[in-house]
Amino acid sequence: MTSTFPNISISTERLVLRPLDEDDVPALAAMMNDEQVAAWTHVPQPFAEDSARTWIGDHAPAERTAGRGLDLAVTEFLTQRLVGVIQLTKTNWHVRSTELSYIVASWARGEGYASEAALATAQWLFGDQKFERVELRTAADNTASQQVAQKIGCISEGVLRNACIARVRTEDGLWTDVRTDFIVWSLLPEDLEGGSGQLTDNGDFTTFTDWN
């Protein structure tokens, strides 16, 4: 029998993590049409509102129902504005492990939202869902994402050489694929024992995997 994540809401001091809904379409589309999101993720460019609607209405529910993962909107508690997305993918219910990634809107970076949302998700996974491992993968040149991984207590386990495809702008303004390395990070329940510390970052995103 396939296990699945519940439809849940996670609250922190400044944020609410909840399922994506139809009202998020405009903000989600705007968030994804960003140079850094394009560079470090597989999100199609340009990213139209129809793509956002498909993600919210089809892709996210299908991933959760099939037990593969979970997509959560990250919103500001006070304003309810969409500031980012947390995604769980490649979930293994027997091993109790999953891969976590995050994207933060360009206007919301530098506020520590990536660390706050990722840490809250990991705490929920270890506490409520009894998971034993959370994995993150960051492109070798994505230093902002690596800082987030470090600040939530992740341990670097090694490098997957030539395993990541990033994108760069060409002279004619188009995007082209370039190969780079993945740095693999892990977070275990014992890594969070003793407190999370103060989280501040320039917070951004890890690779957004498994779009298709």
Short mmCIF file of N, CA and C in Angstrom, two decimals, residues 137-141 157-166 178-184:
data_model
loop_
_atom_site.label_atom_id
_atom_site.label_comp_id
_atom_site.label_asym_id
_atom_site.label_seq_id
_atom_site.Cartn_x
_atom_site.Cartn_y
_atom_site.Cartn_z
N ARG A 137 20.08 18.56 -2.56
CA ARG A 137 21.12 18.59 -3.58
C ARG A 137 21.24 20.02 -4.10
N THR A 138 22.44 20.54 -4.06
CA THR A 138 22.65 21.91 -4.52
C THR A 138 23.69 21.91 -5.63
N ALA A 139 23.46 22.72 -6.66
CA ALA A 139 24.45 22.85 -7.72
C ALA A 139 25.74 23.42 -7.14
N ALA A 140 26.87 23.01 -7.70
CA ALA A 140 28.17 23.36 -7.14
C ALA A 140 28.38 24.87 -7.05
N ASP A 141 27.82 25.64 -7.96
CA ASP A 141 28.02 27.09 -7.95
C ASP A 141 26.89 27.85 -7.27
N GLU A 157 27.69 15.40 2.28
CA GLU A 157 28.10 14.00 2.18
C GLU A 157 29.03 13.72 1.01
N GLY A 158 29.10 14.63 0.06
CA GLY A 158 29.96 14.39 -1.09
C GLY A 158 29.45 15.08 -2.33
N VAL A 159 30.08 14.75 -3.45
CA VAL A 159 29.80 15.39 -4.73
C VAL A 159 29.39 14.35 -5.75
N LEU A 160 28.30 14.63 -6.46
CA LEU A 160 27.92 13.82 -7.62
C LEU A 160 28.46 14.55 -8.84
N ARG A 161 29.54 14.06 -9.39
CA ARG A 161 30.24 14.76 -10.46
C ARG A 161 29.42 14.79 -11.74
N ASN A 162 29.31 15.98 -12.32
CA ASN A 162 28.69 16.15 -13.63
C ASN A 162 27.24 15.70 -13.66
N ALA A 163 26.57 15.74 -12.50
CA ALA A 163 25.21 15.18 -12.40
C ALA A 163 24.11 16.21 -12.51
N CYS A 164 24.47 17.49 -12.58
CA CYS A 164 23.49 18.57 -12.58
C CYS A 164 23.54 19.35 -13.89
N ILE A 165 22.38 19.70 -14.39
CA ILE A 165 22.30 20.58 -15.56
C ILE A 165 21.74 21.91 -15.12
N ALA A 166 22.56 22.96 -15.21
CA ALA A 166 22.12 24.32 -14.94
C ALA A 166 21.95 25.04 -16.27
N VAL A 178 24.26 23.88 -19.22
CA VAL A 178 25.65 23.60 -18.88
C VAL A 178 25.66 22.54 -17.79
N ARG A 179 26.66 21.68 -17.83
CA ARG A 179 26.77 20.63 -16.83
C ARG A 179 27.63 21.09 -15.68
N THR A 180 27.26 20.66 -14.48
CA THR A 180 28.03 20.97 -13.28
C THR A 180 27.82 19.85 -12.28
N ASP A 181 28.38 19.99 -11.09
CA ASP A 181 28.27 18.96 -10.06
C ASP A 181 27.12 19.25 -9.12
N PHE A 182 26.62 18.20 -8.49
CA PHE A 182 25.70 18.31 -7.37
C PHE A 182 26.48 18.09 -6.07
N ILE A 183 26.24 18.92 -5.07
CA ILE A 183 26.68 18.64 -3.71
C ILE A 183 25.50 18.02 -2.97
N VAL A 184 25.73 16.88 -2.35
CA VAL A 184 24.68 16.16 -1.64
C VAL A 184 24.78 16.47 -0.15
#
